[in-house]
C-alpha positions in Angstrom: 0.3 0.2 0.1 0.9 3.4 -0.8 2.6 4.9 1.5 -0.2 7.9 1.4 -2.7 6.4 1.2 -1.7 4.2 4.5 -1.4 7.8 6.2 -5.2 7.8 5.1 -6.4 5.0 5.9 -5.1 5.5 9.3 -6.5 9.2 9.9 -9.8 7.8 9.0 -9.4 4.7 10.7 -8.8 7.5 14.4 -11.6 9.7 13.7 -13.5 6.5 13.5 -12.7 4.9 16.7 -12.8 8.7 18.3 -16.7 8.9 17.4 -17.0 5.3 19.3 -16.1 5.9 22.0 -17.5 9.4 22.3 -21.0 7.1 21.8 -20.0 4.6 23.9 -18.8 7.0 26.6 -22.9 9.1 26.1 -24.5 5.2 26.7 -22.1 5.1 29.9 -23.3 7.9 31.4 -27.0 7.2 30.5 -26.8 4.6 31.6 -27.5 2.8 28.6 -25.0 -0.2 29.1 -22.8 -1.5 31.9 -18.8 -1.0 31.7 -19.1 -4.6 32.1 -20.6 -4.7 28.6 -19.3 -1.9 26.7 -15.3 -3.8 26.8 -17.0 -6.8 26.4 -18.0 -5.5 23.1 -14.4 -4.6 22.1 -14.6 -1.3 21.4 -12.9 0.1 24.1 -10.5 -1.2 26.3 -9.2 -1.1 30.0 -6.2 1.8 28.0 -7.1 5.1 26.9 -7.3 5.6 23.2 -6.2 8.2 20.5 -9.1 9.6 21.2 -8.8 11.4 23.9 -8.8 9.0 26.9 -12.3 8.3 28.7 -10.5 6.3 30.4 -13.8 3.4 29.6 -11.7 1.1 31.4 -11.6 2.6 34.6 -15.3 3.8 34.8 -15.7 4.2 38.3 -19.2 3.0 40.0 -18.9 5.0 43.5 -18.8 8.9 41.9 -22.8 10.2 41.9 -23.4 12.1 38.5 -21.6 15.3 40.2 -18.6 13.2 40.2 -18.5 11.5 37.8 -18.3 14.3 34.9 -15.4 16.2 36.6 -13.4 12.3 36.0 -14.5 12.8 32.6 -13.1 15.6 31.9 -10.0 15.4 33.5 -9.9 11.9 31.5 -10.3 14.1 28.6 -8.3 16.0 29.0 -4.9 14.5 30.7 -5.4 12.2 27.4 -5.5 15.0 25.2 -1.8 16.2 27.0 -4.1 19.1 28.3 -3.1 22.3 31.3 -6.1 22.2 33.6 -4.2 26.5 32.2 -5.1 26.3 28.7 -8.3 24.5 29.9 -9.4 27.9 31.9 -8.0 30.1 29.2 -10.6 27.7 26.5 -13.1 27.9 28.3 -13.0 31.3 30.8 -12.8 30.3 33.5 -10.3 30.0 36.4 -7.4 27.4 36.6 -9.3 26.9 40.4 -12.3 27.0 38.9 -11.5 23.6 36.9 -9.9 21.6 38.9 -12.8 21.9 41.9 -15.1 20.9 38.5 -13.1 18.1 38.2 -12.7 16.8 41.9 -16.8 16.6 41.7 -16.7 19.9 44.2 -19.2 22.2 41.1 -21.4 21.8 39.6 -19.6 22.8 35.8 -22.2 25.9 34.2 -23.5 25.1 30.5 -21.4 27.8 29.3 -18.1 25.7 30.9 -19.5 21.9 29.1 -20.2 23.7 26.3 -16.4 24.9 26.6 -14.6 22.1 27.3 -16.8 20.7 23.7 -15.4 23.4 22.3 -11.5 22.5 23.4 -11.5 19.5 23.5 -13.0 19.2 19.4 -15.9 16.9 21.5 -18.5 17.8 19.2 -21.3 18.9 22.4 -20.4 15.6 24.0 -19.9 17.2 27.6 -22.8 19.5 26.9 -25.2 16.7 26.1 -24.1 15.1 29.5 -24.0 18.0 30.9 -28.1 17.7 33.2 -26.0 14.5 34.3 -24.2 16.7 36.8 -27.2 18.2 37.9 -27.1 21.7 38.9 -24.4 22.2 40.9 -27.2 20.9 43.7 -25.9 19.4 47.2 -26.3 15.4 47.0 -29.0 15.9 49.0 -30.8 18.0 46.6 -31.0 15.4 43.9 -34.2 13.6 45.3 -36.5 16.8 45.2 -35.0 18.0 41.7 -35.6 14.0 40.4 -38.8 14.4 41.5 -39.2 17.4 40.7 -39.2 16.9 37.4 -41.5 14.4 37.1 -44.0 16.3 39.7 -47.9 16.7 38.4 -48.6 19.4 40.9 -46.1 21.3 42.7 -48.0 23.1 46.8 -45.1 25.3 47.5 -44.8 27.8 51.1 -42.3 30.0 50.4 -41.9 32.0 53.6 -39.0 34.5 53.1 -37.4 33.4 50.2 -39.4 32.8 46.4 -39.0 28.9 45.6 -36.0 28.4 42.8 -38.7 27.9 39.8 -40.4 31.5 40.1 -37.1 33.3 40.6 -34.8 35.7 38.4 -31.7 35.4 37.3 -30.3 38.7 38.6 -32.1 37.6 42.4 -31.1 33.8 42.9 -27.8 35.4 42.3 -27.8 37.6 44.8 -29.4 35.3 47.5 -27.3 32.5 46.1 -24.8 35.6 46.7 -25.2 35.7 50.2 -25.6 31.7 51.9 -21.9 31.5 50.1 -19.3 34.9 50.1 -16.8 33.2 49.8 -17.3 31.4 46.3 -15.6 32.8 43.6 -17.9 34.8 40.5 -17.5 31.2 38.7 -19.1 29.0 40.5 -21.7 31.4 41.5 -22.5 32.1 38.6 -22.7 27.9 37.7 -25.0 27.7 40.9 -27.5 30.7 39.5 -27.8 29.0 36.0 -28.6 26.3 38.3 -31.3 27.4 39.9 -32.7 28.8 36.1 -32.5 26.2 34.5 -35.4 24.3 37.3 -37.8 26.6 35.1 -37.8 24.1 32.4 -39.8 21.5 34.0 -42.6 24.6 33.4 -40.7 24.3 29.7 -42.4 21.3 29.0 -45.1 20.5 27.0 -47.6 19.1 29.9 -45.9 21.5 33.0 -46.7 20.2 36.6 -50.0 22.7 38.4 -48.1 24.8 40.7 -49.8 26.2 43.4 -47.1 29.0 45.7 -48.5 30.5 49.0 -45.6 33.2 49.5 -45.9 34.8 53.0 -45.6 38.8 52.6 -41.8 38.4 53.6 -40.9 37.0 50.1 -42.0 40.1 48.9 -40.9 42.7 51.0 -37.7 41.8 51.7 -34.8 43.6 49.9 -32.9 40.8 47.7 -30.1 42.9 45.8 -31.4 45.8 45.6 -35.0 47.5 44.8 -34.2 47.5 40.5 -33.9 43.5 41.4 -37.2 43.3 43.2 -39.5 45.5 41.0 -37.8 42.6 38.2 -39.2 39.0 40.8 -42.3 41.0 41.9 -43.1 41.1 37.9 -41.9 38.1 36.8 -44.3 37.0 39.6 -47.7 38.5 38.2 -46.0 36.8 34.6 -45.7 33.7 35.6 -49.5 34.1 37.4 -51.5 34.4 33.5 -50.3 30.8 33.1 -53.4 28.2 33.8 -51.1 25.7 35.1 -49.9 28.4 38.1 -52.1 29.6 40.9 -50.0 32.4 43.7 -51.8 33.2 47.2 -50.5 36.0 49.5 -50.2 35.7 53.0 -49.7 39.0 54.8 -49.0 40.2 57.9 -52.5 40.8 58.9 -53.1 37.6 58.7 -51.1 36.4 62.3 -49.1 33.7 62.7 -48.7 31.1 60.0 -50.0 27.8 59.4 -46.4 27.0 59.7 -42.9 29.6 59.6 -41.1 26.8 58.0 -41.1 26.5 54.0 -42.3 22.9 52.4 -43.6 21.5 49.2 -46.0 19.1 48.3 -45.6 17.0 44.9 -48.1 15.2 43.6 -46.8 11.4 40.3 -49.0 10.1 38.2 -49.8 7.3 40.2 -51.1 9.6 42.6 -48.7 9.3 45.3 -47.3 12.7 47.4 -43.7 13.4 49.0 -42.7 15.8 50.8 -40.0 17.9 50.6 -38.8 20.2 53.7 -35.4 22.1 54.8 -33.4 22.6 58.2 -30.3 25.0 58.1 -28.5 22.7 56.3 -29.9 19.9 54.4 -33.2 18.8 52.9 -35.4 15.6 53.7 -37.9 13.9 51.5 -40.8 12.3 52.9 -43.0 10.1 51.6 -45.0 8.7 55.0 -48.7 9.3 55.3 -48.8 11.2 58.1 -46.0 13.7 57.0 -48.0 13.7 54.2 -51.0 14.7 55.8 -50.0 16.8 58.5 -48.6 18.6 55.1 -50.8 18.6 53.1 -53.0 19.7 56.0 -51.7 22.1 56.6 -51.3 23.9 52.9 -54.9 23.6 53.0 -55.0 26.5 55.5 -52.3 28.4 54.6 -54.2 28.4 51.1 -57.5 29.2 53.7 -55.8 32.5 55.6 -53.9 33.8 52.1 -55.4 36.5 49.6 -58.2 34.8 47.0 -55.7 34.4 44.1 -56.9 37.6 42.4 -56.4 40.1 45.8 -52.8 38.0 45.2 -52.0 39.3 42.1 -53.3 43.2 42.7 -51.4 43.1 46.2 -48.0 41.9 44.3 -48.8 44.6 41.8 -48.9 46.7 44.4 -46.0 46.3 46.7 -44.2 46.1 43.1 -44.9 49.5 42.5 -43.4 50.5 46.3 -40.2 50.2 44.4 -39.9 52.1 42.3 -39.9 54.7 44.6 
């Protein structure tokens, strides 16, 4: 075979291996095939391939989605002989941020995932895999996110801050920055991207019914600035235009509320109901009949003592206008 033909054939084989490897990696991380099935297929072995090495032979079963995403970034980066500095420069983030993503300590933003594909030349692979590293949520919050995505109805009581689905980017940024004052701006933005991404549940073809009781404290607590609050309340009013959404406000004049803590009830297609509640340090999902029944009764009391939906929107509009002064 002439040298030039051999060179072309070699290039084609490398490209073919590259595409096959990435396809298998995507299937594995999405749970379509097991590690053993892929290794026995002969497509990949126990070593890094020419594609930059996804490290498939050493896939870890003990990693959560966030850690697994970081692990794959690190494996490809090393296989392509790319430094953390070069990846940081190519994605627009700091070396410290890249290190934390690879260690599974911070959620990669969608921008970072796209940047990895650009630097590695992986044709959208990391952007497609990104949802598996769900939104820089703490591990204890992941069960709730899974339930939220699949819910047919979401009943929420917000006592001091608006629930994540309702938050604007600026409001979310101010809330997250207050809770994580020592984190780098890039890490804050990754958390903001993740929180705003939760809106997608209301944008799907058959969105859930969303019924939210807002304590007046949510409307009155100045988060960020008057401009931020005006935009946030404006968003609440727009959200309430959807036939799937009902907003009620529990005013200060209503007296002591039936609950001082926020909580969320989620109903699913099988008619089952789950309760999500938080302590200052973590959240908890409960499905016991007693816990869910108590929460449903409390939510009924909250609705009964709140303003009607129409009066709630008028009240919200009035508070929003106060932020103009």
